GROMACS .gro file of C-alpha atoms in nm:
model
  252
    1UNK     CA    1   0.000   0.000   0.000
    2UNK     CA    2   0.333   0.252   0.031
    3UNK     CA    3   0.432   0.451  -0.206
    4UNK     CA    4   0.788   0.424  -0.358
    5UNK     CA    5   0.929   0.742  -0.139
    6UNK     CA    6   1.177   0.824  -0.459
    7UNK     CA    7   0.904   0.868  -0.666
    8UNK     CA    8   0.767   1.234  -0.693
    9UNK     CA    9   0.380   1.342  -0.636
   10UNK     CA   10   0.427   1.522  -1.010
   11UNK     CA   11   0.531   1.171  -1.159
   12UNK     CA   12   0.252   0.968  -1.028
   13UNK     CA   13  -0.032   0.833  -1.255
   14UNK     CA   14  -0.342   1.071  -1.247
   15UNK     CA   15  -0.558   0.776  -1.072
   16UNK     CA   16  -0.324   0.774  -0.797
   17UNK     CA   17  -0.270   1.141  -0.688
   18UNK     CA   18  -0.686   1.138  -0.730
   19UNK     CA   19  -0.685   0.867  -0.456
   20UNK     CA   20  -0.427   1.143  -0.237
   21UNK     CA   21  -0.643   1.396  -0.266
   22UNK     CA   22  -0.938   1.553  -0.047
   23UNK     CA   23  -1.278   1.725  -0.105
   24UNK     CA   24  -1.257   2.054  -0.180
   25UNK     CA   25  -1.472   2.256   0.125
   26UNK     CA   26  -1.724   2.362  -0.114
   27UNK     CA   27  -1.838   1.960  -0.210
   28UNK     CA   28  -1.888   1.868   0.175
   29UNK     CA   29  -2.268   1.942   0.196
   30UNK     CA   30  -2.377   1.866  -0.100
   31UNK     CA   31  -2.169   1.529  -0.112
   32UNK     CA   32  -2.279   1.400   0.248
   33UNK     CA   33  -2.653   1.560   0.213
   34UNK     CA   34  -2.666   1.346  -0.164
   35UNK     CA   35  -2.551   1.006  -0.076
   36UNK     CA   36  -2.694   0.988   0.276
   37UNK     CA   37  -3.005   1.151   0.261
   38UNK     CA   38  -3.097   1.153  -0.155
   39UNK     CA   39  -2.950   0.847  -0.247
   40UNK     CA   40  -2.994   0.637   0.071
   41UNK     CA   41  -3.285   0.732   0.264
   42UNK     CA   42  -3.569   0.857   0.018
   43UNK     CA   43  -3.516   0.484  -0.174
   44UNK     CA   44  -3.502   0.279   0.142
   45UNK     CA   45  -3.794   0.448   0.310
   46UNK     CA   46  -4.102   0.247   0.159
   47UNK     CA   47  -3.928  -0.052   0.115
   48UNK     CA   48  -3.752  -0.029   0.502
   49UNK     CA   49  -4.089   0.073   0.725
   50UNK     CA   50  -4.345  -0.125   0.435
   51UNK     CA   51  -4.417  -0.446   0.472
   52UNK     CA   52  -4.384  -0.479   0.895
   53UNK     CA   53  -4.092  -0.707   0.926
   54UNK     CA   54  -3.868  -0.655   1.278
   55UNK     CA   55  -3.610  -0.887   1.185
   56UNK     CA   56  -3.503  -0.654   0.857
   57UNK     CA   57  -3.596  -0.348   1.006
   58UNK     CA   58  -3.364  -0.369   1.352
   59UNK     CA   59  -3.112  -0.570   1.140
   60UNK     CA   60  -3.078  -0.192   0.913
   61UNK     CA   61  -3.217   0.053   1.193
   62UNK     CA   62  -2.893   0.085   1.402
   63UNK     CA   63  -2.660   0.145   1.118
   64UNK     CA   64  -2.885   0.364   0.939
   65UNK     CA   65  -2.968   0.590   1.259
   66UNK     CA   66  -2.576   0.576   1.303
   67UNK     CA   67  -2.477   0.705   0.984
   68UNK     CA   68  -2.768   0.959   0.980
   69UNK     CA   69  -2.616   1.115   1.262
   70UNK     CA   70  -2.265   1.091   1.159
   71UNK     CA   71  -2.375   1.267   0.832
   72UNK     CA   72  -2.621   1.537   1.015
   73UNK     CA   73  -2.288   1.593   1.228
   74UNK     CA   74  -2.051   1.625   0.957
   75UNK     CA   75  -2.317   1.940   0.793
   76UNK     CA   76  -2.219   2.108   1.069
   77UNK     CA   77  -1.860   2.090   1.123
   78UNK     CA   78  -1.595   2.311   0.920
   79UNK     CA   79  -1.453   2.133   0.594
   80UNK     CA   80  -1.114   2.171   0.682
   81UNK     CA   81  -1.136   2.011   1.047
   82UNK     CA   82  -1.302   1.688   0.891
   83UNK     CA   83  -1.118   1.590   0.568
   84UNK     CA   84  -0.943   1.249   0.663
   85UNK     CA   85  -1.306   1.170   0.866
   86UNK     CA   86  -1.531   1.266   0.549
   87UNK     CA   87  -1.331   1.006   0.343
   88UNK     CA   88  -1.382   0.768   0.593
   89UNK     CA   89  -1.699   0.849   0.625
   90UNK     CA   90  -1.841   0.783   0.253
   91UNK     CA   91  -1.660   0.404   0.345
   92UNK     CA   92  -1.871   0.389   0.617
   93UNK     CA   93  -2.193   0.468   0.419
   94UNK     CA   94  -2.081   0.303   0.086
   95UNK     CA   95  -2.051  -0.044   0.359
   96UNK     CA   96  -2.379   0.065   0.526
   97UNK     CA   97  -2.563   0.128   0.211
   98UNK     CA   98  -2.440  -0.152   0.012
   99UNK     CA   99  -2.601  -0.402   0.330
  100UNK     CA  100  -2.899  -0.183   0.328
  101UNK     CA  101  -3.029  -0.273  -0.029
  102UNK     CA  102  -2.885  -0.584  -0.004
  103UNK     CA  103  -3.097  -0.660   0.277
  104UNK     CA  104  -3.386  -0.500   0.153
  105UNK     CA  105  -3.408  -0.656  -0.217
  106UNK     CA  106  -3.407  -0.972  -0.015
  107UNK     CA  107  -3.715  -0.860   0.174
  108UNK     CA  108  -3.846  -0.773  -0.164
  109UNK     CA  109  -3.847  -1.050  -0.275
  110UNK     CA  110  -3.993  -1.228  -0.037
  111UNK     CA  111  -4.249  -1.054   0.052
  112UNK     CA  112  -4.327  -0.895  -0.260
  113UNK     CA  113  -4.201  -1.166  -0.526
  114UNK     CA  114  -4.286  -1.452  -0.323
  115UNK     CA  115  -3.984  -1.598  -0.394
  116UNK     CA  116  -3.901  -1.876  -0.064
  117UNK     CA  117  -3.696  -2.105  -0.223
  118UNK     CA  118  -3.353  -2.127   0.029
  119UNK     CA  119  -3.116  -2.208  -0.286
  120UNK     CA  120  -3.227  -1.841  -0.392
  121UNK     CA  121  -3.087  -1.657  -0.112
  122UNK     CA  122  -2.760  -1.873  -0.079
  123UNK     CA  123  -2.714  -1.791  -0.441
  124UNK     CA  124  -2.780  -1.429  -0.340
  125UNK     CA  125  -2.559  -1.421  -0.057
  126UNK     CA  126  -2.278  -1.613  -0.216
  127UNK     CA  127  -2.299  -1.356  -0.540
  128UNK     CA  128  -2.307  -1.066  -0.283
  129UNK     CA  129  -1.963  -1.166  -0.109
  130UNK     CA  130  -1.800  -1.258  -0.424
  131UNK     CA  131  -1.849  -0.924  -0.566
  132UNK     CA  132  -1.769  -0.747  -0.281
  133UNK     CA  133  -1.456  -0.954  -0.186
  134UNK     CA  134  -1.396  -0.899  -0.582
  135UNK     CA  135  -1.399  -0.511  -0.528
  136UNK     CA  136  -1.157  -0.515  -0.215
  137UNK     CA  137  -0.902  -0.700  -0.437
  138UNK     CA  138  -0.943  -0.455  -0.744
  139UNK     CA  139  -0.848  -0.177  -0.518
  140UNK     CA  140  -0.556  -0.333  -0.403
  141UNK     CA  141  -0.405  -0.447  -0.684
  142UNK     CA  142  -0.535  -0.118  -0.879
  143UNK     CA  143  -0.258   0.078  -0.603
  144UNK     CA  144   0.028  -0.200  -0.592
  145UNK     CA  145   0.280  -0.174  -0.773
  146UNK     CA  146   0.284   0.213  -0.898
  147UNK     CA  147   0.536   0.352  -1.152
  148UNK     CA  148   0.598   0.684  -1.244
  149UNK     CA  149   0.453   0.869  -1.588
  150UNK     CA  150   0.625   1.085  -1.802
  151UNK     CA  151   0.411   1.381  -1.987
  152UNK     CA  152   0.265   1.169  -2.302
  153UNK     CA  153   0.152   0.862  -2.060
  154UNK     CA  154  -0.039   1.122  -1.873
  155UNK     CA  155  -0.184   1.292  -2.170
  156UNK     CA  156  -0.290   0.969  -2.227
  157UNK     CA  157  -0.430   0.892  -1.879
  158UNK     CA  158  -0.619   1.227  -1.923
  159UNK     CA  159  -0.812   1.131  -2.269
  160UNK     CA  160  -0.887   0.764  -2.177
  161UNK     CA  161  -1.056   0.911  -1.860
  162UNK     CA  162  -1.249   1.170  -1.997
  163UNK     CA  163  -1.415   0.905  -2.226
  164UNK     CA  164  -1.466   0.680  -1.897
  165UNK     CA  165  -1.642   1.006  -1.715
  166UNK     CA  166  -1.917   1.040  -2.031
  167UNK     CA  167  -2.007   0.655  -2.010
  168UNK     CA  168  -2.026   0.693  -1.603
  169UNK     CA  169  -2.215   0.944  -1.560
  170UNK     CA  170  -2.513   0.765  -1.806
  171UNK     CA  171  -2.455   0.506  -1.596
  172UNK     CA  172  -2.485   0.653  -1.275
  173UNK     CA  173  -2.902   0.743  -1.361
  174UNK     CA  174  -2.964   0.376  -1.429
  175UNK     CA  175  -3.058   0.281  -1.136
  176UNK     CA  176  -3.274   0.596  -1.030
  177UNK     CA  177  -3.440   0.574  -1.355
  178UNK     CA  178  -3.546   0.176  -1.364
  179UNK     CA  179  -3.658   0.276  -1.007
  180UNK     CA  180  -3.861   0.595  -1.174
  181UNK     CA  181  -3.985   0.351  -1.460
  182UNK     CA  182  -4.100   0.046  -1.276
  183UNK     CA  183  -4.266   0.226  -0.975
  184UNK     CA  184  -4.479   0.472  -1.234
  185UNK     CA  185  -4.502   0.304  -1.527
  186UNK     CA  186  -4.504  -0.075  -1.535
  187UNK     CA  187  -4.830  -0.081  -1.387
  188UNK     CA  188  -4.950  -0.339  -1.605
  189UNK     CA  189  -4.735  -0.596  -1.437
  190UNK     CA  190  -4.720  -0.587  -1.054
  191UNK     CA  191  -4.502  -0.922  -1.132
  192UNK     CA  192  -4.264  -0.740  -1.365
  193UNK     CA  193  -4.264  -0.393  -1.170
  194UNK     CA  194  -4.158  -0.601  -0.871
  195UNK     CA  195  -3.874  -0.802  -1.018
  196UNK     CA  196  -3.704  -0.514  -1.141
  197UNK     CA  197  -3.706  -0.309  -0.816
  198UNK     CA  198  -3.568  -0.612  -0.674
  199UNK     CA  199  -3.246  -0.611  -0.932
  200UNK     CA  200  -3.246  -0.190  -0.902
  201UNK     CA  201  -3.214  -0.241  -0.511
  202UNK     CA  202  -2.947  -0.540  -0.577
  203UNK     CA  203  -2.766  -0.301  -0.869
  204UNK     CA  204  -2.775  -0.037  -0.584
  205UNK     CA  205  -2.663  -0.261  -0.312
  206UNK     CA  206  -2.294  -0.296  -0.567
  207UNK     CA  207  -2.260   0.098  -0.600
  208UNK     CA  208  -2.253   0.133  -0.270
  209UNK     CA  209  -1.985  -0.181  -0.176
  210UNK     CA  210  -1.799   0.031  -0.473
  211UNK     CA  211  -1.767   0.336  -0.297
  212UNK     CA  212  -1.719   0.146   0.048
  213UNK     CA  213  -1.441  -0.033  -0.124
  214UNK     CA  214  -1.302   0.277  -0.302
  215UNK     CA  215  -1.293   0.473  -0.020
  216UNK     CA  216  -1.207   0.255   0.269
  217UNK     CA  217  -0.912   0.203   0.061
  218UNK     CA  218  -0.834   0.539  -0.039
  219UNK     CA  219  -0.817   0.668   0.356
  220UNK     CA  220  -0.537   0.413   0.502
  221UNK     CA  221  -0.382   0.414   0.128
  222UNK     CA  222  -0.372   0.818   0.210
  223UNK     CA  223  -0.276   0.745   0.593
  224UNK     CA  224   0.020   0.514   0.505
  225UNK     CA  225   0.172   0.810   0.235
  226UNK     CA  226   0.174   1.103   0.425
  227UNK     CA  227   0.447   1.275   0.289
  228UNK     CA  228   0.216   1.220  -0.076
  229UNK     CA  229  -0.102   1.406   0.083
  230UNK     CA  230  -0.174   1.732   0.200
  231UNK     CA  231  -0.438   1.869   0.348
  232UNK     CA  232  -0.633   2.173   0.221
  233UNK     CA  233  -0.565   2.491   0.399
  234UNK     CA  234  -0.822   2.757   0.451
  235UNK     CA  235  -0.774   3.113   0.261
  236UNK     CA  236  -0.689   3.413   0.461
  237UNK     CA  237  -1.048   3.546   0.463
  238UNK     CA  238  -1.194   3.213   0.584
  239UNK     CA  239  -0.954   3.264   0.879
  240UNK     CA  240  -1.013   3.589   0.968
  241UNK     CA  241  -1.410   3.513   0.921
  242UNK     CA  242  -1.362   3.227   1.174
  243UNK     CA  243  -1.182   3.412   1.411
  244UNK     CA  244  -1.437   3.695   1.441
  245UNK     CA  245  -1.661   3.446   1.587
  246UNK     CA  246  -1.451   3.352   1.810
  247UNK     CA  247  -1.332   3.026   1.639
  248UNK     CA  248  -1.012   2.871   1.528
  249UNK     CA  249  -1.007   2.638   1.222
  250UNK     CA  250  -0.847   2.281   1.323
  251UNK     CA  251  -0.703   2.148   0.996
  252UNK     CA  252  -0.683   1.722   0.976
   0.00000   0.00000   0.00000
């Protein structure tokens, strides 16, 4: 997970000083406010309270009340007094929400599929630790073994991920829209409507142990290259702002 010390920060692939780098202060809200609130709790809420089951619901209710408050918390703190804990905490809710629709397409489809057959949900559960085992590995061996760039490699890193960005970000309203589509317009088929939130809440369920695996590994890759990291630093006028109410910006 160390970086090669006699390799310079300026040599590094594009990918990797990415994976050094913090949010800027300005992202904080809106990033912690739209995975937490927007892209975990407004999609869980039916699904979570509706049908009564207590197993599911105090199997999620813990973790979701803890990272609700963890998130409400981090709103409220200054950006640059929270920037190794906000990385760790989109881990925390990537592992959180990735369990969450797990758990809940599995309630799905039991109670609203019908589906009790047990070879179904050891077929589920093995599928859900392969993949996320599968995503721990890919971020490990994504940061082993790092070699420096020269100028044309990184031209090169810069084109092929510009063309990854377009295809992402169609790819990113998949799942709200099959959730959109299925819940307003498949009427016809309660059957069909159904199945498909069921493999939306699964698709879901792998974004999440994506950024939980992403993330988890970018904070201790970040804590075990310190000298390849450095924290943001508030401007002068943030300071002085800060100080007038009688506060003093902690940076870490």
């Amino acid at each position: 997970m160390k970086i090669d010390t006699e390799i310079k920060k300026e040599h590094l692939p594009t990918y990797v000083q990415e994976h050094l780098m913090f949010f800027d202060s300005l992202q904080k809200n809106g990033l912690v406010a739209g995975i937490t609130f927007a892209g975990l709790d407004v999609l869980i809420a039916v699904p979570l309270f509706y049908p009564t089951n207590s197993m599911f619901f105090w199997a999620l209710f813990p973790f979701l009340l803890f990272i609700n408050i963890w998130a409400i918390r981090l709103l409220f703190k200054n950006s640059y007094s929270i920037q190794y804990e906000l990385i760790l905490f989109i881990g925390s809710i990537g592992s959180i929400g990735s369990y969450t629709y797990y758990l809940l397409a599995l309630k799905m489809a039991y109670h609203y599929v019908n589906i009790t057959e047990p070879i179904y949900y050891f077929i589920s559960f093995a599928i859900f630790i392969i993949s996320v085992v599968s995503l721990i590995i890919y971020q490990i061996k994504k940061y082993s073994n790092i070699k420096p760039v020269n100028n044309k490699e990184r031209a090169l890193e810069e084109l092929i991920k510009a063309r990854k960005e377009k295809y992402y970000s169609v790819a990113a309203i998949f799942p709200a829209l099959g959730y959109f589509v299925a819940h307003n317009w498949i009427i016809k088929s309660d059957d069909l409507a159904l199945g498909i939130l069921v493999l939306i809440f699964y698709l879901m369920s792998f974004f999440y142990a994506y950024i939980g695996a992403k993330f988890f590994h970018r904070y201790f890759f970040m804590k075990a290259n310190p000298s390849f990291v450095h924290l943001l630093k508030p401007s002068k006028s943030e300071i002085k702002e800060m100080r007038k109410k009688g506060k003093e910006i902690i940076i870490k």
